CSV table of C-alpha atoms and ligand atoms in Angstrom, one decimal:
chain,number,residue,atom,x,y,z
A,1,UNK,CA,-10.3,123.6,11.1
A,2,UNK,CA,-8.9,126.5,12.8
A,3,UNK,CA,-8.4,125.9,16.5
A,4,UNK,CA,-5.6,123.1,17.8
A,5,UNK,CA,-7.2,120.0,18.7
A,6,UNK,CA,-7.0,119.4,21.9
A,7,UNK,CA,-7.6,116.4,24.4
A,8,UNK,CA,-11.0,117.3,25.8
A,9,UNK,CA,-11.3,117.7,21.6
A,10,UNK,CA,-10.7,114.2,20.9
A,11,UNK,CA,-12.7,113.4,23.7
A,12,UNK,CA,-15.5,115.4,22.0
A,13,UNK,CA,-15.0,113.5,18.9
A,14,UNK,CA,-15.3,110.3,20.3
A,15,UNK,CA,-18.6,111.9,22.1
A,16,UNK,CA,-20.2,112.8,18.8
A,17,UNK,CA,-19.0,109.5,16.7
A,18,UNK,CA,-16.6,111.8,14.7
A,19,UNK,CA,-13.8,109.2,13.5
A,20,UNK,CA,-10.7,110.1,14.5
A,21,UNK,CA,-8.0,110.3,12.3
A,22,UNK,CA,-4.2,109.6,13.1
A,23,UNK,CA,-0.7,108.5,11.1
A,24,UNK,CA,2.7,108.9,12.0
A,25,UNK,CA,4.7,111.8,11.0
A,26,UNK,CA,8.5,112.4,12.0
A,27,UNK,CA,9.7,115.6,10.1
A,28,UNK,CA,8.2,119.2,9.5
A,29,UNK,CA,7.4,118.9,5.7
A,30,UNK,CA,5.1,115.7,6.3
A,31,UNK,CA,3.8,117.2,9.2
A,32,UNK,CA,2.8,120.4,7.0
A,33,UNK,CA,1.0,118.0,4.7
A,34,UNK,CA,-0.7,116.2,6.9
A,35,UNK,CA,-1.9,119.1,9.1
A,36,UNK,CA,-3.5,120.7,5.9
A,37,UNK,CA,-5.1,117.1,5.1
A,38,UNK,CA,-6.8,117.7,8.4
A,39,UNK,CA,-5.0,114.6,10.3
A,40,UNK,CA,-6.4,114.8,13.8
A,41,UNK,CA,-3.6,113.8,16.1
A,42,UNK,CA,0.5,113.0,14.6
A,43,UNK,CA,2.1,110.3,16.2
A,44,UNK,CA,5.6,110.7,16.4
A,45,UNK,CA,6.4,107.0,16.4
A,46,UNK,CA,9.3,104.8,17.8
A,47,UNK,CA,8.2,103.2,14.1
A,48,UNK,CA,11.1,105.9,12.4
A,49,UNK,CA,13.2,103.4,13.8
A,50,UNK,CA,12.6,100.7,10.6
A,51,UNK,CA,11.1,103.6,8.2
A,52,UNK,CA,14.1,106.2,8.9
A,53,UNK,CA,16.7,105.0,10.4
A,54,UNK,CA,16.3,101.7,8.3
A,55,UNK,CA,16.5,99.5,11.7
A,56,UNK,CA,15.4,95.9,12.2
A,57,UNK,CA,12.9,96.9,14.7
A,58,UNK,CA,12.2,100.0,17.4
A,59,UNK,CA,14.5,98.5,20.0
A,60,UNK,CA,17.2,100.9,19.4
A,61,UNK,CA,15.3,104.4,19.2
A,62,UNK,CA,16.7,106.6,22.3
A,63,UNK,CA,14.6,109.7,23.7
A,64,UNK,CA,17.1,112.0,22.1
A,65,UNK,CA,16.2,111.2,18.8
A,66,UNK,CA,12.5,111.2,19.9
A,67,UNK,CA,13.1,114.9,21.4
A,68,UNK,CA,14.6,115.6,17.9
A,69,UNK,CA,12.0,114.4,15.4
A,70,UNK,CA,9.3,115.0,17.7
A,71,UNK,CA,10.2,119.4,17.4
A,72,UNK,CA,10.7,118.2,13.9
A,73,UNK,CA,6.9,117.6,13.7
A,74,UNK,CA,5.7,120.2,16.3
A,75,UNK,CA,7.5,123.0,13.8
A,76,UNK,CA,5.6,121.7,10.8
A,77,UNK,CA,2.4,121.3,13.0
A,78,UNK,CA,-0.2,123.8,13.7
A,79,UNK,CA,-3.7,122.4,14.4
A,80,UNK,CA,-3.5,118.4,15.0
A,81,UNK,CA,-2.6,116.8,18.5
A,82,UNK,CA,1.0,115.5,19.1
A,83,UNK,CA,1.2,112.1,20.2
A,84,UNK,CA,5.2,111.2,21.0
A,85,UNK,CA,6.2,107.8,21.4
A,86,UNK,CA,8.4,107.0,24.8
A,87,UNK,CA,11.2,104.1,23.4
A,88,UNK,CA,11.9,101.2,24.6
A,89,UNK,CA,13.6,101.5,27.8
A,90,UNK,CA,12.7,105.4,28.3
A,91,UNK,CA,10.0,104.1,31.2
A,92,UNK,CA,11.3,101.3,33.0
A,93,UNK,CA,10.8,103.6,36.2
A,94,UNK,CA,8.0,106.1,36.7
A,95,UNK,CA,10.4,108.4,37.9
A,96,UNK,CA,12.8,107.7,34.6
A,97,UNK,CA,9.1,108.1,33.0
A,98,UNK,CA,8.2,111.7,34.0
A,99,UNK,CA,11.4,113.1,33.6
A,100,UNK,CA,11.6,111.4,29.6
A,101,UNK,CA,8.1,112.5,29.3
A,102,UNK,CA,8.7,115.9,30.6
A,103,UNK,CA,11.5,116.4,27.4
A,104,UNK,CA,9.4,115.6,24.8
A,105,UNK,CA,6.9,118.0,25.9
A,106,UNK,CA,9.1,120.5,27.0
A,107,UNK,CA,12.1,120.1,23.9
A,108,UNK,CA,9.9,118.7,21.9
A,109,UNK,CA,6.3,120.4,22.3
A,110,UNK,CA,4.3,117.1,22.3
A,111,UNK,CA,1.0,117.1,23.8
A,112,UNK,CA,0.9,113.7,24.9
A,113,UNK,CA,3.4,110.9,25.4
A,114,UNK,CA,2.4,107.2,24.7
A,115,UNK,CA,3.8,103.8,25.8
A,116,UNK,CA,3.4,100.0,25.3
A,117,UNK,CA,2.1,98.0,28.1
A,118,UNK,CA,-0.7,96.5,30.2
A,119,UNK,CA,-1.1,96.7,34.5
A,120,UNK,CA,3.4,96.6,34.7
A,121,UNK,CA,2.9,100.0,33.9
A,122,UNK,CA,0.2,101.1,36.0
A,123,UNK,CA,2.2,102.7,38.6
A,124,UNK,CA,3.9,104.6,35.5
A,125,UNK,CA,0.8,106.1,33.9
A,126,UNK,CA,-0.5,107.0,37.3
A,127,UNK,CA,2.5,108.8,37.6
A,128,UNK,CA,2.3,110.9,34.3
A,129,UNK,CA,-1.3,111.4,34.8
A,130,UNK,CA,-0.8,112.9,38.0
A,131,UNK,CA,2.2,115.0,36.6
A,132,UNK,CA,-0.6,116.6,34.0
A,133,UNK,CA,0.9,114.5,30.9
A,134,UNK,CA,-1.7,113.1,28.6
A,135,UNK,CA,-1.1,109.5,28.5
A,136,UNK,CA,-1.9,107.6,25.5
A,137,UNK,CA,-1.7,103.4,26.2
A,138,UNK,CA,-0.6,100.7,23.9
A,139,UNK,CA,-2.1,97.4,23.6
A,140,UNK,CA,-2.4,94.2,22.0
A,141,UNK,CA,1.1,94.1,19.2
A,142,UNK,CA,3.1,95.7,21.2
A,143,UNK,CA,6.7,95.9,18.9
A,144,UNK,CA,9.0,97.0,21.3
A,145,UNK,CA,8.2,93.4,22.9
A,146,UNK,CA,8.9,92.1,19.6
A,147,UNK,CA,11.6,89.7,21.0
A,148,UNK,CA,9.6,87.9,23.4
A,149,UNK,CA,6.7,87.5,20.7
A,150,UNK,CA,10.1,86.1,18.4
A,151,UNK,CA,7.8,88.4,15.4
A,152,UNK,CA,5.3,90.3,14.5
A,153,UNK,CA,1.8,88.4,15.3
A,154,UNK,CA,-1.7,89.0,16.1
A,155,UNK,CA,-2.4,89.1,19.8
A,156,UNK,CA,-5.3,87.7,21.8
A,157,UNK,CA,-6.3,85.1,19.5
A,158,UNK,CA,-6.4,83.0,22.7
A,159,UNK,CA,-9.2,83.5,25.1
A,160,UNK,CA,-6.8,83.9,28.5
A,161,UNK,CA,-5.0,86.2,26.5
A,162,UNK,CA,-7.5,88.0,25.6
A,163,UNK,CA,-9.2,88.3,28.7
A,164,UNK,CA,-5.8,89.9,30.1
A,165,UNK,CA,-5.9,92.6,27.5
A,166,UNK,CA,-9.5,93.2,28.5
A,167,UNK,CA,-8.4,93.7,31.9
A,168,UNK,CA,-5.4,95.9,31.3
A,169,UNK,CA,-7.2,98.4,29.2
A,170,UNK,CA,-9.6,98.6,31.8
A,171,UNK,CA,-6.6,98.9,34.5
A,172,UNK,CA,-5.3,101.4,32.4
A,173,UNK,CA,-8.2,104.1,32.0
A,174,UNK,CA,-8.3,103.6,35.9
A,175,UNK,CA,-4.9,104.5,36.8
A,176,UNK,CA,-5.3,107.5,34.0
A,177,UNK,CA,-4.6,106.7,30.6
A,178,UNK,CA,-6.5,109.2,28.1
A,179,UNK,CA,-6.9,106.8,25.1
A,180,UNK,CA,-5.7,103.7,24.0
A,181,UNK,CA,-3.6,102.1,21.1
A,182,UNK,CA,-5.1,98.7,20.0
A,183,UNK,CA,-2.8,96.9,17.4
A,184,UNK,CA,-3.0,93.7,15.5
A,185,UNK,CA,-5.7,91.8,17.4
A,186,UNK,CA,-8.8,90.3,16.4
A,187,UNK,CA,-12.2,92.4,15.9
A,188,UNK,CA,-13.9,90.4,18.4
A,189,UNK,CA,-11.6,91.7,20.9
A,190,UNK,CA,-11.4,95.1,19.9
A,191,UNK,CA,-15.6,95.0,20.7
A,192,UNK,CA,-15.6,93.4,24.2
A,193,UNK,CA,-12.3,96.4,24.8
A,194,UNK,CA,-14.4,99.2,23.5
A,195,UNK,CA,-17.7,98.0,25.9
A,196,UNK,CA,-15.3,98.1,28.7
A,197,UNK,CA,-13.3,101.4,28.4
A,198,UNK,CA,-14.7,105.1,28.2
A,199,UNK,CA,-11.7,106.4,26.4
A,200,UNK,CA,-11.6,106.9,22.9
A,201,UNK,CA,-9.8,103.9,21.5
A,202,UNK,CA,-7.5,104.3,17.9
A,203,UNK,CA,-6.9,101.0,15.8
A,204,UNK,CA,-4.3,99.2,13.9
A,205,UNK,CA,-5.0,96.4,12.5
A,206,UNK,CA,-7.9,96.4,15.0
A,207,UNK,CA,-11.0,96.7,12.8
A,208,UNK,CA,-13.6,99.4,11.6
A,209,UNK,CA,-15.1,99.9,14.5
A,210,UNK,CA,-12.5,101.9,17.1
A,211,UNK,CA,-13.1,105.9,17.5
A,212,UNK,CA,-10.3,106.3,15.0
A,213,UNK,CA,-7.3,104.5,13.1
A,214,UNK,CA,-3.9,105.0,13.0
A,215,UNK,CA,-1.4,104.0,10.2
A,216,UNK,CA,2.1,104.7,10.0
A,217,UNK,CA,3.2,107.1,7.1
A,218,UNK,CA,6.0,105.3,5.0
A,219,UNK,CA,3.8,102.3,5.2
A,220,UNK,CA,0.3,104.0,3.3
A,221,UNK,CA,2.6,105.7,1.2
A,222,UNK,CA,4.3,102.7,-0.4
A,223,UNK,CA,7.4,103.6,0.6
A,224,UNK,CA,8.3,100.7,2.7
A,225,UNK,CA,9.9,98.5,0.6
A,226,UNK,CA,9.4,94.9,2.6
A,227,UNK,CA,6.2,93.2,3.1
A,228,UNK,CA,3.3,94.9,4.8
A,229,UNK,CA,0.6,93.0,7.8
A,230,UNK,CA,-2.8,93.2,5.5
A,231,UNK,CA,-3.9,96.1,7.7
A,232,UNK,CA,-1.6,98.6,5.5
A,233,UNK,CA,-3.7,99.9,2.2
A,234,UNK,CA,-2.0,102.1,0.2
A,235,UNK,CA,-3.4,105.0,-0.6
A,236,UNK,CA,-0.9,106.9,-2.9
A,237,UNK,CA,-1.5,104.0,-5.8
A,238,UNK,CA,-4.7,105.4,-6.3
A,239,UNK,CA,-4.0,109.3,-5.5
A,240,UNK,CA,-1.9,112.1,-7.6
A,241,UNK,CA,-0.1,113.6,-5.3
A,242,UNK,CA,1.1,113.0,-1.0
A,243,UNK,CA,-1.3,115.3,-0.2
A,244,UNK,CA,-4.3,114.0,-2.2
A,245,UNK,CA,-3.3,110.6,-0.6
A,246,UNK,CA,-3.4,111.7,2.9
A,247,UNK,CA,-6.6,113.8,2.2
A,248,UNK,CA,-8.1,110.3,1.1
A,249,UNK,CA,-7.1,108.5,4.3
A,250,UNK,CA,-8.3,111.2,6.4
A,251,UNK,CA,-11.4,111.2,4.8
A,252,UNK,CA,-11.6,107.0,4.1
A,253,UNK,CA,-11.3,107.3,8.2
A,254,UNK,CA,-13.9,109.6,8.7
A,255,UNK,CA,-16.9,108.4,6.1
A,256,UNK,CA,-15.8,104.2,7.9
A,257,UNK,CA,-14.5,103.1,4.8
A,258,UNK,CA,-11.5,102.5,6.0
A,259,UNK,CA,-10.5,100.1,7.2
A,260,UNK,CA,-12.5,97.2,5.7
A,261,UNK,CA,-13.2,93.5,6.7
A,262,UNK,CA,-9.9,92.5,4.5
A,263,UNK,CA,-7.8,94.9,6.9
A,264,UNK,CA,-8.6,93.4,9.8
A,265,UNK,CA,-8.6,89.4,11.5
A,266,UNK,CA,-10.9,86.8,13.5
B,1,LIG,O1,5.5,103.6,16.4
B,1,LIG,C1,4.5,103.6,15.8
B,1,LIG,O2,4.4,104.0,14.6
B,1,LIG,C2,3.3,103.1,16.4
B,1,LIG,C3,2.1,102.8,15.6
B,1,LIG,C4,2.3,101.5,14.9
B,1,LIG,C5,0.8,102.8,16.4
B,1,LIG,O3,3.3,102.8,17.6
């Protein structure tokens, strides 16, 4: 791959069934790696609050540090898409929204921002969509709402529940989201969201059949050290090297043979 991927790429890719393939990265010397392994798009992820800064959940990432790690990745970066996660707190307004938006783009050369919510935010993706920032939606496990879940659990297990993440990913590509986030929820779910929604739509913990998956780094890499949900494989146990493990992921994504039916839930 020569060219930087770009959104009407990824829309492309979803076009012409071509996987897409996505992990986390918050440093130049990953992001190096994992742009020669041919990742398609690096998340930047509110998740280096557990896996670097070693904290109990994402609550406490500020949009400095996402500036920060996010031109970390941007430096080491020169064909995938940047994805940069907006913390908790970073969008409460759509006017606090643009202008945090606008500094990890600007400082920190992402090419799209994305954010946890259903229609609350509405007003708030309209907003960035309208400001020309790619908008990439979060659904289902959403962590920074990690204390009103009181864990980590699988979402729309229940049918009201999951007919009100069907209708905020549809409210969502409407007001201008330009792909979608699906974690932790059942594979039942993730079909009746993909037959509803035109944008591409990258899993975790979401099934096989999304238009790409998402993992975060530290986690397929063995390097987090305390239990991991059943959608994590680790790919570095059966790899040489970082690199041949990410080229295995990438790849694993693209031929559908990751994830499998033990990745995903019911
Ligand atoms: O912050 C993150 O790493 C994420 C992924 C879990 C999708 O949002």
């Amino acid at each position: 791959m020569d060219k930087k991927l770009t959104l009407s790429g990824i829309r492309n890719m979803k076009a012409n069934g071509e996987r897409i393939a996505c992990l986390t990265a918050y440093d130049a010397g990953f992001a190096q790696i994992l742009d020669q392994a041919g990742v398609d798009i690096m998340l930047v992820g509110d998740s280096l609050g557990m896996v670097v800064q070693g904290k109990e959940s994402t609550l406490p990432v500020t949009i400095d540090e996402m500036v920060y790690h996010t031109r970390c990745v941007s430096q080491g970066n020169s064909h995938a898409f940047i994805l940069a996660d907006m913390p908790f707190m970073s969008y409460a307004t759509p006017e606090q929204a643009v202008s945090n938006a606008g500094r990890l783009m600007k400082e920190g050369a992402a090419h799209g921002v994305k954010l946890e919510g259903g229609r609350e935010i509405i007003p708030t993706v309209s907003r960035l969509s309208h400001a020309g920032i790619p908008v990439c939606a979060h659904l289902g496990l959403l962590p920074q709402s990690v204390n009103k879940y009181g864990g980590y659990r699988v979402q729309g297990r229940d049918p009201e529940q999951a007919l009100s993440i069907i209708e905020d990913a549809n409210a969502l590509e409407t007001a201008g989201a330009d792909m979608l986030v699906l974690e932790c929820v059942p594979r039942s779910l993730t079909e009746q969201i993909m037959d509803v929604v035109t944008i591409p739509v990258i899993g975790i913990g979401a099934g096989g059949n999304c238009n790409g998956q998402v993992l975060v780094l530290y986690d397929m890499l063995g390097i987090t050290q305390h239990k991991l949900p059943r959608f994590v494989h680790n790919f570095l146990s059966d790899a040489d090297s970082i690199s041949a493990a990410i080229v295995a992921y990438v790849q694993a994504v693209k031929q559908g043979t990751f994830p499998q039916q033990e990745h995903g839930y019911d």
